[in-house]
Amino acid sequence: MRRSRRAFLALTVAGALVATSACSKDSGGSNEPKVDKVEVMSWWVGPGEADGLNAMIALLKTQHPEITFENSGVAGGAGTNAKAQLATRLAANNPPDSYQRHAGQEIATDIKNGDVEDLTYLYQRNGWNTLFPKGLIDTITSNGKIYSVPVNIHRSNLMWFIPKTLTDLGIAAPPKTWDEFLVQAAAIKAKGKTAISIGPAWTQKHLLENVLLGELGVDKYTGLWNGKTDWTGADVTAALQKYTKIISYSDIASAGADWQPAMDRVIEGAAVYNVMGDWAAAYLKGDKKLTYKDGWNVVNSPGTDGVYNFLSDSFTLPVGAPHKAAAEIWLTLCGSKEGQDAFNPLKGSIPARTDADKSKYTGYLATALTDWTNPSTKVVGSLTHGVVANDAWNAEIDTALGLFVKNGDAAAFGTAVKTSYEKNK
Ligand code: GAL
């Protein structure tokens, strides 16, 4: 069954979110409107991550010179470190004024915990209800209330490479399927190179979600997150075994650091491919000054043509934010056309808003925008970046995956993930 972008967003994510109920939390009584400063927490620090945020900070400074932007960014891809710090602060009732959260099940966890304010009034004030895709708004809505402001749409299912490396190795084109990848990988290994570079645990999960997507297809992949696909079924076990084969051709043994060093191995020609989200475009273009198509290129990860594995970064207003009025100004900028068109071309993402200035999205980003807005594109949600699994389940998947990449026991991993789903759904 083909599923349209809108249908996916409406069915898969929103259904689960609407069932979430927000409980209230003591706001601490310190919410007098202070507009002098806004403290924002994200993980957009360093190469390939910071440029887009800096553009929004500059815009804020121009529009509101009275507000000092306190950048509480915490380095670490996919927010691994930022999320841990944030959890400590939320538990201590010491939130920043706004923080980054993915749309989907990740924000649903905060809504359930009563950590974030209802922002429906900002949507009404700014007319955003008709300016963001309805399906996307549904992923940040619970009981009719909207809880965050999405700044972008990122794509997870991408495979990056350097054309010259392929030419040097006599590879005509990147693989269209993971089986084709394995054939190439054996030849690449024989020539003394790594077929696929990989980074820390979250990048291993990022690869896993896209192997599952490529091997199982849209419907079965979607079913993994709503109980309809059996994690212990033969098809899932086979896909997991394929993942084990794929990572046997990676540099996982020496993996560390973050996604950028893994991408560096591709840039240097030591490794041939890397599966990563399109923030990599910002790194390759902005930091490495390489040219799209000649210097670097990208294709949909094997088996995922016509599919957009999406995620969306959004910003919240935490309950008890000390500078609520300034936070509202920040959030209004995040949701504005000007803000999104300043941020996204540098971030390697496309705007969440539907009325973007298309002329600002060139090269790779033009293709992303075309695919996202193509009604026949099938949209699924990312596991690693918060769309499809709640925080508790996702954390248990991390633990199980840590074991799985070491022991290759696909059946045990499938059983662990299935058990965890039943426990946390
Ligand atoms: C994602 C986030 C992206 C990018 C990436 C790498 O979770 O949504 O914006 O920052 O992590 O850190």
Tab-separated table of C-alpha atoms and ligand atoms in Angstrom:
chain	number	residue	atom	x	y	z
A	1	MET	CA	0.000	0.000	0.000
A	2	ARG	CA	1.351	3.401	-0.912
A	3	ARG	CA	1.079	5.942	1.810
A	4	SER	CA	1.224	9.634	1.133
A	5	ARG	CA	3.259	12.073	3.218
A	6	ARG	CA	0.177	13.627	4.745
A	7	ALA	CA	-1.439	10.287	5.508
A	8	PHE	CA	1.678	9.087	7.262
A	9	LEU	CA	2.045	12.121	9.443
A	10	ALA	CA	-1.605	12.066	10.322
A	11	LEU	CA	-1.814	8.363	11.103
A	12	THR	CA	1.462	7.208	12.510
A	13	VAL	CA	2.567	9.899	14.842
A	14	ALA	CA	-0.462	11.932	15.666
A	15	GLY	CA	-2.532	8.955	16.690
A	16	ALA	CA	-0.123	8.183	19.461
A	17	LEU	CA	0.297	11.796	20.492
A	18	VAL	CA	-3.353	12.653	20.758
A	19	ALA	CA	-3.662	9.911	23.334
A	20	THR	CA	-1.023	11.602	25.480
A	21	SER	CA	-2.372	13.676	28.295
A	22	ALA	CA	-0.526	16.662	29.637
A	23	CYS	CA	-0.411	17.021	33.363
A	24	SER	CA	0.320	20.314	34.964
A	25	LYS	CA	3.450	21.132	36.868
A	26	ASP	CA	4.262	23.802	39.378
A	27	SER	CA	5.535	26.744	37.367
A	28	GLY	CA	7.607	27.998	40.260
A	29	GLY	CA	6.066	31.466	40.308
A	30	SER	CA	9.075	33.122	38.664
A	31	ASN	CA	7.471	33.903	35.339
A	32	GLU	CA	7.433	37.704	35.392
A	33	PRO	CA	8.050	38.984	31.883
A	34	LYS	CA	11.801	39.618	31.626
A	35	VAL	CA	12.934	40.442	28.141
A	36	ASP	CA	16.597	41.118	28.797
A	37	LYS	CA	17.861	37.644	28.030
A	38	VAL	CA	16.917	34.262	26.630
A	39	GLU	CA	18.772	31.071	27.448
A	40	VAL	CA	18.434	28.447	24.728
A	41	MET	CA	19.622	24.855	24.913
A	42	SER	CA	20.420	22.860	21.800
A	43	TRP	CA	23.193	20.577	20.582
A	44	TRP	CA	24.127	22.772	17.678
A	45	VAL	CA	27.722	23.374	18.596
A	46	GLY	CA	30.718	23.028	16.319
A	47	PRO	CA	31.220	22.063	12.699
A	48	GLY	CA	28.173	21.339	10.588
A	49	GLU	CA	25.863	22.199	13.470
A	50	ALA	CA	26.355	25.794	14.619
A	51	ASP	CA	26.055	27.910	11.477
A	52	GLY	CA	22.283	27.782	11.153
A	53	LEU	CA	21.763	28.615	14.809
A	54	ASN	CA	24.233	31.498	14.558
A	55	ALA	CA	22.208	32.943	11.687
A	56	MET	CA	19.093	32.943	13.848
A	57	ILE	CA	20.992	34.460	16.765
A	58	ALA	CA	22.191	37.261	14.468
A	59	LEU	CA	18.628	37.875	13.330
A	60	LEU	CA	17.415	38.018	16.913
A	61	LYS	CA	20.138	40.532	17.718
A	62	THR	CA	19.064	42.761	14.826
A	63	GLN	CA	15.372	42.572	15.607
A	64	HIS	CA	15.711	42.660	19.409
A	65	PRO	CA	18.986	44.255	20.489
A	66	GLU	CA	17.581	44.418	24.028
A	67	ILE	CA	17.776	40.606	24.328
A	68	THR	CA	21.021	38.841	25.130
A	69	PHE	CA	21.113	35.345	23.681
A	70	GLU	CA	22.635	32.911	26.132
A	71	ASN	CA	23.734	29.956	24.073
A	72	SER	CA	23.662	26.892	26.308
A	73	GLY	CA	24.502	24.525	23.483
A	74	VAL	CA	26.024	21.216	24.502
A	75	ALA	CA	28.195	19.454	21.921
A	76	GLY	CA	27.340	15.901	20.927
A	77	GLY	CA	25.500	14.694	17.846
A	78	ALA	CA	21.816	13.792	18.103
A	79	GLY	CA	21.776	15.554	21.457
A	80	THR	CA	23.289	12.693	23.392
A	81	ASN	CA	24.977	15.016	25.909
A	82	ALA	CA	22.501	17.900	25.707
A	83	LYS	CA	19.563	15.661	26.517
A	84	ALA	CA	21.319	14.297	29.603
A	85	GLN	CA	22.098	17.792	30.891
A	86	LEU	CA	18.594	18.950	30.160
A	87	ALA	CA	17.081	16.037	32.066
A	88	THR	CA	19.099	17.019	35.133
A	89	ARG	CA	17.958	20.625	34.864
A	90	LEU	CA	14.312	19.740	34.347
A	91	ALA	CA	14.427	17.413	37.335
A	92	ALA	CA	15.848	20.272	39.426
A	93	ASN	CA	13.138	22.693	38.205
A	94	ASN	CA	15.878	24.769	36.616
A	95	PRO	CA	14.930	24.865	32.931
A	96	PRO	CA	16.477	27.076	30.272
A	97	ASP	CA	14.072	29.489	28.560
A	98	SER	CA	13.730	27.246	25.523
A	99	TYR	CA	15.164	23.927	24.451
A	100	GLN	CA	15.467	21.789	21.327
A	101	ARG	CA	13.184	18.753	21.078
A	102	HIS	CA	12.282	16.540	18.151
A	103	ALA	CA	8.725	16.478	16.944
A	104	GLY	CA	6.970	13.170	17.527
A	105	GLN	CA	7.264	10.760	20.411
A	106	GLU	CA	10.212	12.636	21.939
A	107	ILE	CA	8.209	15.796	22.627
A	108	ALA	CA	5.286	13.579	23.647
A	109	THR	CA	7.366	12.408	26.586
A	110	ASP	CA	7.813	16.009	27.782
A	111	ILE	CA	4.139	16.766	27.293
A	112	LYS	CA	3.236	13.741	29.371
A	113	ASN	CA	5.644	14.841	32.095
A	114	GLY	CA	4.177	18.340	32.120
A	115	ASP	CA	7.556	19.883	31.268
A	116	VAL	CA	6.443	22.144	28.434
A	117	GLU	CA	3.878	24.923	28.009
A	118	ASP	CA	0.969	24.895	25.601
A	119	LEU	CA	1.955	27.213	22.719
A	120	THR	CA	-1.380	27.241	20.884
A	121	TYR	CA	-1.635	30.994	21.507
A	122	LEU	CA	1.570	31.601	19.516
A	123	TYR	CA	0.100	29.627	16.622
A	124	GLN	CA	-3.072	31.712	16.778
A	125	ARG	CA	-1.176	34.994	17.132
A	126	ASN	CA	1.091	34.253	14.145
A	127	GLY	CA	-1.359	32.405	11.911
A	128	TRP	CA	0.918	29.339	11.987
A	129	ASN	CA	-1.885	26.789	11.884
A	130	THR	CA	-2.136	27.149	8.129
A	131	LEU	CA	1.565	27.812	7.518
A	132	PHE	CA	2.945	24.500	8.798
A	133	PRO	CA	1.874	21.139	7.334
A	134	LYS	CA	-1.090	19.862	9.320
A	135	GLY	CA	0.540	16.462	9.687
A	136	LEU	CA	3.615	18.051	11.275
A	137	ILE	CA	1.524	20.098	13.710
A	138	ASP	CA	-0.232	16.872	14.673
A	139	THR	CA	3.122	15.425	15.782
A	140	ILE	CA	3.533	18.179	18.393
A	141	THR	CA	-0.103	18.291	19.475
A	142	SER	CA	-1.735	16.612	22.415
A	143	ASN	CA	-5.371	16.957	23.361
A	144	GLY	CA	-5.742	19.791	20.847
A	145	LYS	CA	-2.844	21.813	22.313
A	146	ILE	CA	0.374	22.529	20.415
A	147	TYR	CA	3.616	22.271	22.397
A	148	SER	CA	6.593	23.320	20.277
A	149	VAL	CA	7.697	25.323	17.248
A	150	PRO	CA	9.340	23.288	14.446
A	151	VAL	CA	12.187	25.032	12.641
A	152	ASN	CA	13.003	22.442	10.010
A	153	ILE	CA	12.602	19.104	8.310
A	154	HIS	CA	15.689	16.884	8.144
A	155	ARG	CA	16.061	13.653	6.171
A	156	SER	CA	17.692	10.617	7.757
A	157	ASN	CA	17.857	8.088	4.864
A	158	LEU	CA	20.859	9.353	2.955
A	159	MET	CA	24.142	7.783	1.881
A	160	TRP	CA	27.079	10.151	1.379
A	161	PHE	CA	30.171	9.605	-0.733
A	162	ILE	CA	33.000	11.331	-2.561
A	163	PRO	CA	32.703	10.783	-6.345
A	164	LYS	CA	36.484	10.618	-6.800
A	165	THR	CA	36.729	7.696	-4.374
A	166	LEU	CA	34.194	5.730	-6.402
A	167	THR	CA	36.028	6.535	-9.631
A	168	ASP	CA	39.382	5.511	-8.141
A	169	LEU	CA	37.906	2.205	-7.018
A	170	GLY	CA	36.170	1.577	-10.333
A	171	ILE	CA	32.691	1.714	-8.756
A	172	ALA	CA	30.178	2.920	-11.345
A	173	ALA	CA	27.434	4.013	-8.927
A	174	PRO	CA	26.466	3.762	-5.272
A	175	PRO	CA	24.413	0.682	-4.358
A	176	LYS	CA	20.637	0.645	-4.800
A	177	THR	CA	20.116	-2.182	-2.336
A	178	TRP	CA	21.951	-3.455	0.723
A	179	ASP	CA	22.733	-6.693	-1.116
A	180	GLU	CA	24.423	-4.644	-3.809
A	181	PHE	CA	26.262	-2.777	-1.055
A	182	LEU	CA	27.595	-6.065	0.327
A	183	VAL	CA	28.960	-7.049	-3.082
A	184	GLN	CA	30.698	-3.670	-3.394
A	185	ALA	CA	31.868	-3.873	0.209
A	186	ALA	CA	33.758	-7.132	-0.365
A	187	ALA	CA	35.559	-5.582	-3.340
A	188	ILE	CA	36.299	-2.394	-1.382
A	189	LYS	CA	37.709	-4.431	1.489
A	190	ALA	CA	39.936	-6.367	-0.912
A	191	LYS	CA	41.392	-3.010	-1.973
A	192	GLY	CA	42.206	-2.139	1.626
A	193	LYS	CA	39.466	0.425	2.258
A	194	THR	CA	36.491	0.599	4.588
A	195	ALA	CA	33.143	0.289	2.810
A	196	ILE	CA	31.144	2.264	5.374
A	197	SER	CA	32.308	4.539	8.159
A	198	ILE	CA	30.442	4.693	11.416
A	199	GLY	CA	30.546	6.762	14.588
A	200	PRO	CA	29.270	6.415	18.145
A	201	ALA	CA	26.192	4.496	19.307
A	202	TRP	CA	23.589	6.929	17.968
A	203	THR	CA	25.083	6.751	14.466
A	204	GLN	CA	24.898	2.958	14.678
A	205	LYS	CA	21.198	3.305	15.466
A	206	HIS	CA	20.825	5.812	12.633
A	207	LEU	CA	22.283	3.222	10.260
A	208	LEU	CA	20.080	0.503	11.720
A	209	GLU	CA	16.826	2.399	11.143
A	210	ASN	CA	17.760	2.917	7.508
A	211	VAL	CA	18.793	-0.700	6.972
A	212	LEU	CA	15.429	-1.755	8.412
A	213	LEU	CA	13.652	0.741	6.171
A	214	GLY	CA	15.542	-0.370	3.072
A	215	GLU	CA	15.066	-4.057	3.741
A	216	LEU	CA	11.487	-4.079	5.061
A	217	GLY	CA	9.883	-1.251	3.071
A	218	VAL	CA	7.614	1.522	4.267
A	219	ASP	CA	4.664	-0.421	5.647
A	220	LYS	CA	6.628	-2.991	7.635
A	221	TYR	CA	9.029	-0.282	8.872
A	222	THR	CA	6.093	1.814	10.069
A	223	GLY	CA	4.647	-1.278	11.705
A	224	LEU	CA	7.792	-1.661	13.820
A	225	TRP	CA	6.724	1.399	15.805
A	226	ASN	CA	3.038	0.652	16.327
A	227	GLY	CA	3.134	-3.042	17.137
A	228	LYS	CA	1.986	-4.207	13.690
A	229	THR	CA	5.359	-5.605	12.591
A	230	ASP	CA	6.693	-8.411	14.753
A	231	TRP	CA	10.248	-7.646	15.845
A	232	THR	CA	10.839	-11.396	16.149
A	233	GLY	CA	9.411	-12.239	12.706
A	234	ALA	CA	11.576	-13.883	10.049
A	235	ASP	CA	11.726	-10.777	7.829
A	236	VAL	CA	12.899	-8.515	10.657
A	237	THR	CA	15.438	-11.098	11.831
A	238	ALA	CA	16.795	-11.329	8.281
A	239	ALA	CA	17.083	-7.518	8.080
A	240	LEU	CA	18.885	-7.459	11.424
A	241	GLN	CA	21.284	-10.148	10.217
A	242	LYS	CA	21.941	-8.033	7.147
A	243	TYR	CA	22.803	-5.123	9.467
A	244	THR	CA	25.370	-7.348	11.181
A	245	LYS	CA	26.935	-8.127	7.798
A	246	ILE	CA	26.954	-4.453	6.838
A	247	ILE	CA	28.718	-3.329	9.991
A	248	SER	CA	31.280	-6.105	9.530
A	249	TYR	CA	32.491	-3.951	6.606
A	250	SER	CA	32.596	-0.802	8.745
A	251	ASP	CA	35.203	0.752	10.993
A	252	ILE	CA	32.995	0.219	14.030
A	253	ALA	CA	35.871	-1.232	16.023
A	254	SER	CA	37.593	2.137	15.978
A	255	ALA	CA	34.398	4.191	16.016
A	256	GLY	CA	34.314	6.985	18.515
A	257	ALA	CA	33.994	10.700	18.629
A	258	ASP	CA	30.984	11.867	16.649
A	259	TRP	CA	29.411	11.946	13.208
A	260	GLN	CA	31.894	14.467	11.791
A	261	PRO	CA	35.015	12.293	12.269
A	262	ALA	CA	33.102	9.411	10.648
A	263	MET	CA	32.334	11.685	7.701
A	264	ASP	CA	35.984	12.786	7.646
A	265	ARG	CA	36.995	9.189	6.898
A	266	VAL	CA	34.839	9.395	3.761
A	267	ILE	CA	36.220	12.805	2.817
A	268	GLU	CA	39.780	11.514	3.203
A	269	GLY	CA	39.005	8.459	1.071
A	270	ALA	CA	39.730	5.925	3.803
A	271	ALA	CA	36.063	4.928	3.789
A	272	VAL	CA	33.668	4.949	0.858
A	273	TYR	CA	30.155	5.522	2.270
A	274	ASN	CA	28.473	6.990	5.337
A	275	VAL	CA	24.781	6.928	6.191
A	276	MET	CA	23.812	10.175	7.886
A	277	GLY	CA	21.121	12.852	7.953
A	278	ASP	CA	21.311	15.931	5.784
A	279	TRP	CA	23.041	18.042	8.430
A	280	ALA	CA	26.060	16.444	6.676
A	281	ALA	CA	25.368	18.768	3.729
A	282	ALA	CA	26.071	21.748	6.007
A	283	TYR	CA	29.366	20.162	7.059
A	284	LEU	CA	30.550	19.224	3.573
A	285	LYS	CA	29.569	22.525	2.036
A	286	GLY	CA	30.084	24.972	4.892
A	287	ASP	CA	32.990	23.555	6.875
A	288	LYS	CA	34.807	21.459	4.301
A	289	LYS	CA	34.114	23.837	1.409
A	290	LEU	CA	33.415	20.970	-0.963
A	291	THR	CA	31.169	21.335	-3.980
A	292	TYR	CA	27.959	19.355	-4.340
A	293	LYS	CA	28.139	16.665	-7.057
A	294	ASP	CA	31.852	17.144	-7.832
A	295	GLY	CA	33.375	17.241	-4.360
A	296	TRP	CA	30.684	15.213	-2.579
A	297	ASN	CA	27.460	13.539	-3.507
A	298	VAL	CA	24.556	11.833	-1.819
A	299	VAL	CA	21.864	9.285	-2.701
A	300	ASN	CA	18.961	7.800	-0.819
A	301	SER	CA	20.225	5.016	1.406
A	302	PRO	CA	19.850	1.606	-0.275
A	303	GLY	CA	16.275	0.463	-0.840
A	304	THR	CA	14.691	3.810	0.093
A	305	ASP	CA	14.125	5.653	-3.177
A	306	GLY	CA	10.868	7.583	-2.990
A	307	VAL	CA	10.876	7.496	0.825
A	308	TYR	CA	11.577	10.415	3.185
A	309	ASN	CA	12.652	9.256	6.634
A	310	PHE	CA	11.957	12.528	8.379
A	311	LEU	CA	12.676	14.292	11.641
A	312	SER	CA	11.978	17.810	12.772
A	313	ASP	CA	13.849	20.000	15.238
A	314	SER	CA	11.536	22.128	17.301
A	315	PHE	CA	11.829	24.532	20.237
A	316	THR	CA	9.796	24.579	23.413
A	317	LEU	CA	8.768	26.867	26.232
A	318	PRO	CA	9.524	24.922	29.399
A	319	VAL	CA	7.239	25.277	32.383
A	320	GLY	CA	8.938	27.734	34.745
A	321	ALA	CA	11.130	29.365	32.066
A	322	PRO	CA	12.703	32.353	33.848
A	323	HIS	CA	12.498	34.683	30.833
A	324	LYS	CA	9.177	33.753	29.345
A	325	ALA	CA	8.574	36.962	27.387
A	326	ALA	CA	11.995	36.771	25.718
A	327	ALA	CA	11.433	33.062	25.058
A	328	GLU	CA	8.208	33.932	23.234
A	329	ILE	CA	10.166	36.358	21.055
A	330	TRP	CA	12.719	33.606	20.330
A	331	LEU	CA	9.981	31.094	19.499
A	332	THR	CA	8.258	33.613	17.263
A	333	LEU	CA	11.524	34.031	15.358
A	334	CYS	CA	11.918	30.230	15.113
A	335	GLY	CA	8.479	29.979	13.533
A	336	SER	CA	8.869	32.966	11.216
A	337	LYS	CA	9.556	32.735	7.492
A	338	GLU	CA	12.581	35.001	7.874
A	339	GLY	CA	13.983	32.898	10.722
A	340	GLN	CA	13.486	29.618	8.898
A	341	ASP	CA	14.965	30.930	5.651
A	342	ALA	CA	18.022	32.225	7.535
A	343	PHE	CA	18.493	29.003	9.513
A	344	ASN	CA	17.797	26.156	7.113
A	345	PRO	CA	20.069	26.895	4.134
A	346	LEU	CA	23.005	26.847	6.584
A	347	LYS	CA	21.730	23.907	8.634
A	348	GLY	CA	21.320	21.520	5.719
A	349	SER	CA	17.588	21.211	6.268
A	350	ILE	CA	14.443	22.489	4.626
A	351	PRO	CA	11.933	24.748	6.358
A	352	ALA	CA	9.051	23.331	8.326
A	353	ARG	CA	6.900	26.181	7.002
A	354	THR	CA	5.248	25.678	3.631
A	355	ASP	CA	5.797	29.232	2.346
A	356	ALA	CA	9.608	29.263	2.231
A	357	ASP	CA	11.573	31.283	-0.281
A	358	LYS	CA	12.494	28.405	-2.599
A	359	SER	CA	15.313	30.385	-4.240
A	360	LYS	CA	17.318	30.040	-1.004
A	361	TYR	CA	17.388	26.232	-1.264
A	362	THR	CA	19.894	25.271	-3.905
A	363	GLY	CA	22.024	22.214	-4.691
A	364	TYR	CA	21.186	19.269	-2.469
A	365	LEU	CA	18.557	21.278	-0.572
A	366	ALA	CA	16.589	21.927	-3.755
A	367	THR	CA	16.248	18.169	-4.234
A	368	ALA	CA	15.226	17.723	-0.597
A	369	LEU	CA	12.514	20.363	-0.955
A	370	THR	CA	11.261	18.789	-4.182
A	371	ASP	CA	11.100	15.331	-2.613
A	372	TRP	CA	9.424	16.580	0.582
A	373	THR	CA	6.731	18.441	-1.306
A	374	ASN	CA	6.158	15.673	-3.867
A	375	PRO	CA	2.756	14.172	-2.987
A	376	SER	CA	3.877	10.688	-4.032
A	377	THR	CA	6.825	10.674	-1.617
A	378	LYS	CA	6.234	8.205	1.194
A	379	VAL	CA	7.106	9.638	4.590
A	380	VAL	CA	8.231	7.648	7.608
A	381	GLY	CA	9.648	8.837	10.928
A	382	SER	CA	13.137	8.483	12.389
A	383	LEU	CA	13.813	6.312	15.431
A	384	THR	CA	17.137	7.885	16.346
A	385	HIS	CA	15.789	11.423	16.103
A	386	GLY	CA	12.700	11.154	18.214
A	387	VAL	CA	9.787	10.631	15.862
A	388	VAL	CA	8.582	7.088	16.332
A	389	ALA	CA	9.551	5.762	19.772
A	390	ASN	CA	9.036	7.330	23.159
A	391	ASP	CA	12.075	8.092	25.312
A	392	ALA	CA	11.768	5.049	27.564
A	393	TRP	CA	11.539	2.612	24.659
A	394	ASN	CA	14.275	4.396	22.735
A	395	ALA	CA	16.628	4.194	25.726
A	396	GLU	CA	16.027	0.451	26.045
A	397	ILE	CA	16.630	0.034	22.317
A	398	ASP	CA	19.989	1.759	22.873
A	399	THR	CA	20.950	-0.748	25.537
A	400	ALA	CA	19.878	-3.705	23.408
A	401	LEU	CA	21.660	-2.313	20.347
A	402	GLY	CA	24.878	-1.884	22.329
A	403	LEU	CA	24.815	-5.642	22.909
A	404	PHE	CA	23.646	-6.509	19.407
A	405	VAL	CA	26.486	-4.732	17.603
A	406	LYS	CA	28.899	-6.749	19.754
A	407	ASN	CA	27.300	-10.199	19.676
A	408	GLY	CA	25.310	-10.115	16.397
A	409	ASP	CA	22.428	-11.984	18.038
A	410	ALA	CA	19.532	-10.743	15.891
A	411	ALA	CA	16.928	-12.924	17.583
A	412	ALA	CA	17.882	-11.679	21.048
A	413	PHE	CA	17.793	-8.060	19.882
A	414	GLY	CA	14.364	-8.513	18.266
A	415	THR	CA	13.003	-10.085	21.426
A	416	ALA	CA	14.446	-7.332	23.629
A	417	VAL	CA	12.942	-4.562	21.479
A	418	LYS	CA	9.568	-6.316	21.323
A	419	THR	CA	9.461	-6.822	25.094
A	420	SER	CA	10.436	-3.216	25.654
A	421	TYR	CA	7.690	-1.991	23.304
A	422	GLU	CA	5.052	-3.928	25.216
A	423	LYS	CA	6.347	-2.480	28.479
A	424	ASN	CA	6.591	1.143	27.357
A	425	LYS	CA	3.758	1.618	24.837
B	1	GAL	C1	19.712	15.452	15.105
B	1	GAL	C2	19.198	16.844	14.941
B	1	GAL	C3	19.893	17.518	13.821
B	1	GAL	C4	21.392	17.399	13.934
B	1	GAL	C5	21.809	15.978	14.259
B	1	GAL	C6	23.272	15.769	14.512
B	1	GAL	O1	19.094	14.816	16.173
B	1	GAL	O2	17.824	16.784	14.707
B	1	GAL	O3	19.503	18.864	13.741
B	1	GAL	O4	21.858	18.311	14.844
B	1	GAL	O5	21.098	15.484	15.342
B	1	GAL	O6	23.663	16.276	15.726
